[in-house]
C-alpha positions as CSV (number, residue, x, y, z in Angstrom):
1,X,116.5,73.7,201.9
2,X,117.3,71.5,204.9
3,X,121.1,70.9,204.9
4,X,120.6,67.6,206.7
5,X,118.1,66.2,204.2
6,X,119.3,63.9,201.5
7,X,116.4,64.6,199.2
8,X,117.0,68.3,199.5
9,X,120.6,67.7,198.4
10,X,119.4,65.5,195.5
11,X,116.6,67.9,194.5
12,X,119.0,70.8,194.5
13,X,121.8,69.0,192.5
14,X,124.3,68.6,195.3
15,X,124.1,64.8,195.0
16,X,124.1,63.3,191.4
17,X,121.0,61.6,190.2
18,X,119.5,60.2,187.0
19,X,117.2,63.2,186.4
20,X,114.2,62.8,184.2
21,X,112.9,66.4,184.6
22,X,113.8,69.6,186.4
23,X,112.4,73.1,186.8
24,X,112.5,75.8,189.4
25,X,110.4,73.9,191.9
26,X,111.0,70.2,191.3
27,X,113.4,67.5,190.2
28,X,112.2,64.1,189.0
29,X,114.7,61.3,189.4
30,X,114.9,57.6,188.9
31,X,114.9,55.7,192.3
32,X,118.2,54.0,193.1
33,X,116.2,51.2,194.7
34,X,113.4,50.8,192.2
35,X,110.3,48.6,192.7
36,X,110.2,48.2,188.9
37,X,112.1,49.4,185.9
38,X,111.5,53.2,185.6
39,X,110.4,53.8,189.2
40,X,110.8,57.6,189.7
41,X,110.4,60.1,192.5
42,X,109.1,63.7,192.2
43,X,111.0,65.8,194.7
44,X,110.2,69.4,195.5
45,X,113.3,71.5,195.8
46,X,111.9,73.3,198.8
47,X,112.0,71.2,202.0
48,X,108.5,70.0,202.7
49,X,108.4,67.1,205.2
50,X,105.0,65.7,204.0
51,X,101.7,66.5,202.4
52,X,100.4,68.1,205.7
53,X,103.0,70.9,205.2
54,X,102.3,71.4,201.5
55,X,100.4,74.4,200.2
56,X,97.7,74.1,197.6
57,X,99.7,75.6,194.7
58,X,102.6,73.1,195.2
59,X,100.1,70.2,195.4
60,X,98.5,71.2,192.2
61,X,101.9,71.4,190.4
62,X,103.0,68.0,191.8
63,X,100.0,66.2,190.3
64,X,100.2,68.0,187.0
65,X,103.8,66.9,186.8
66,X,102.9,63.4,187.9
67,X,100.5,63.2,185.0
68,X,103.1,64.4,182.5
69,X,105.7,61.9,183.8
70,X,103.2,59.0,183.8
71,X,102.2,59.6,180.2
72,X,105.9,59.8,179.1
73,X,106.6,56.5,181.0
74,X,103.7,54.8,179.4
75,X,105.1,55.6,175.9
76,X,108.8,55.2,176.7
77,X,108.6,52.0,178.8
78,X,105.4,50.4,177.4
79,X,104.3,49.6,180.9
80,X,101.0,47.8,181.5
81,X,99.9,50.1,184.3
82,X,101.3,52.5,186.9
83,X,101.0,53.3,190.6
84,X,101.3,56.7,192.1
85,X,102.3,56.3,195.8
86,X,102.9,58.9,198.5
87,X,103.5,58.1,202.2
88,X,103.1,60.5,205.1
89,X,104.4,59.7,208.5
90,X,106.4,56.7,209.8
91,X,103.2,54.6,210.4
92,X,102.3,55.1,206.7
93,X,105.7,53.9,205.5
94,X,107.5,57.2,205.0
95,X,111.2,56.7,205.6
96,X,112.7,59.9,204.2
97,X,110.9,62.9,205.7
98,X,111.0,65.1,202.6
99,X,107.8,64.9,200.5
100,X,108.3,62.6,197.5
101,X,105.8,61.1,195.1
102,X,106.6,57.7,193.7
103,X,105.7,57.0,190.1
104,X,106.0,53.2,189.7
105,X,105.5,51.7,186.2
106,X,103.8,48.3,186.4
107,X,104.4,45.3,184.2
108,X,102.5,42.1,184.0
109,X,104.0,39.6,186.5
110,X,106.5,42.2,187.9
111,X,106.2,40.6,191.3
112,X,105.1,43.8,193.1
113,X,102.1,43.9,195.3
114,X,101.0,47.4,196.2
115,X,97.7,46.8,197.9
116,X,95.8,46.6,201.2
117,X,93.3,44.4,202.8
118,X,89.8,45.8,202.3
119,X,87.9,46.4,205.6
120,X,84.3,47.1,206.2
121,X,82.3,50.1,207.4
122,X,78.8,50.9,208.3
123,X,76.8,53.7,206.6
124,X,76.4,55.6,209.9
125,X,80.2,55.5,210.5
126,X,80.9,56.7,207.0
127,X,78.5,59.6,207.4
128,X,80.0,60.6,210.7
129,X,83.5,60.6,209.2
130,X,82.3,62.6,206.2
131,X,80.6,65.2,208.4
132,X,83.8,65.7,210.5
133,X,86.0,66.1,207.4
134,X,83.6,68.3,205.4
135,X,83.3,70.7,208.4
136,X,87.1,71.4,208.1
137,X,87.0,71.9,204.3
138,X,84.5,74.8,204.4
């Protein structure tokens, strides 16, 4: 735990939150500044700044938990869709440097626009990128 990290304090129960779920490794809370009704955050109790610092076991558990939360939200909130968003680094929009996964229920005409402008790429460029990344995965 990082004693200067607000999400560490929330995840470990030092700061009150509207908790949806808690186990030894995670706390899931409702966001105090929600994009939509039911917007939640999955917070690891261990301080992990971003996905680049996360081990495979924790990553697996995060997404299993995200699936469980999403299914419960669909039933409880009757949302029309759902976004799962996770930002890494300031340039990507991360503002609290403790890993957190947003689960954002979506409703028709909710006014939110979580999107990007599609770019273009050439086959040669895609193959070069794929080759570089695959070499690091083996």
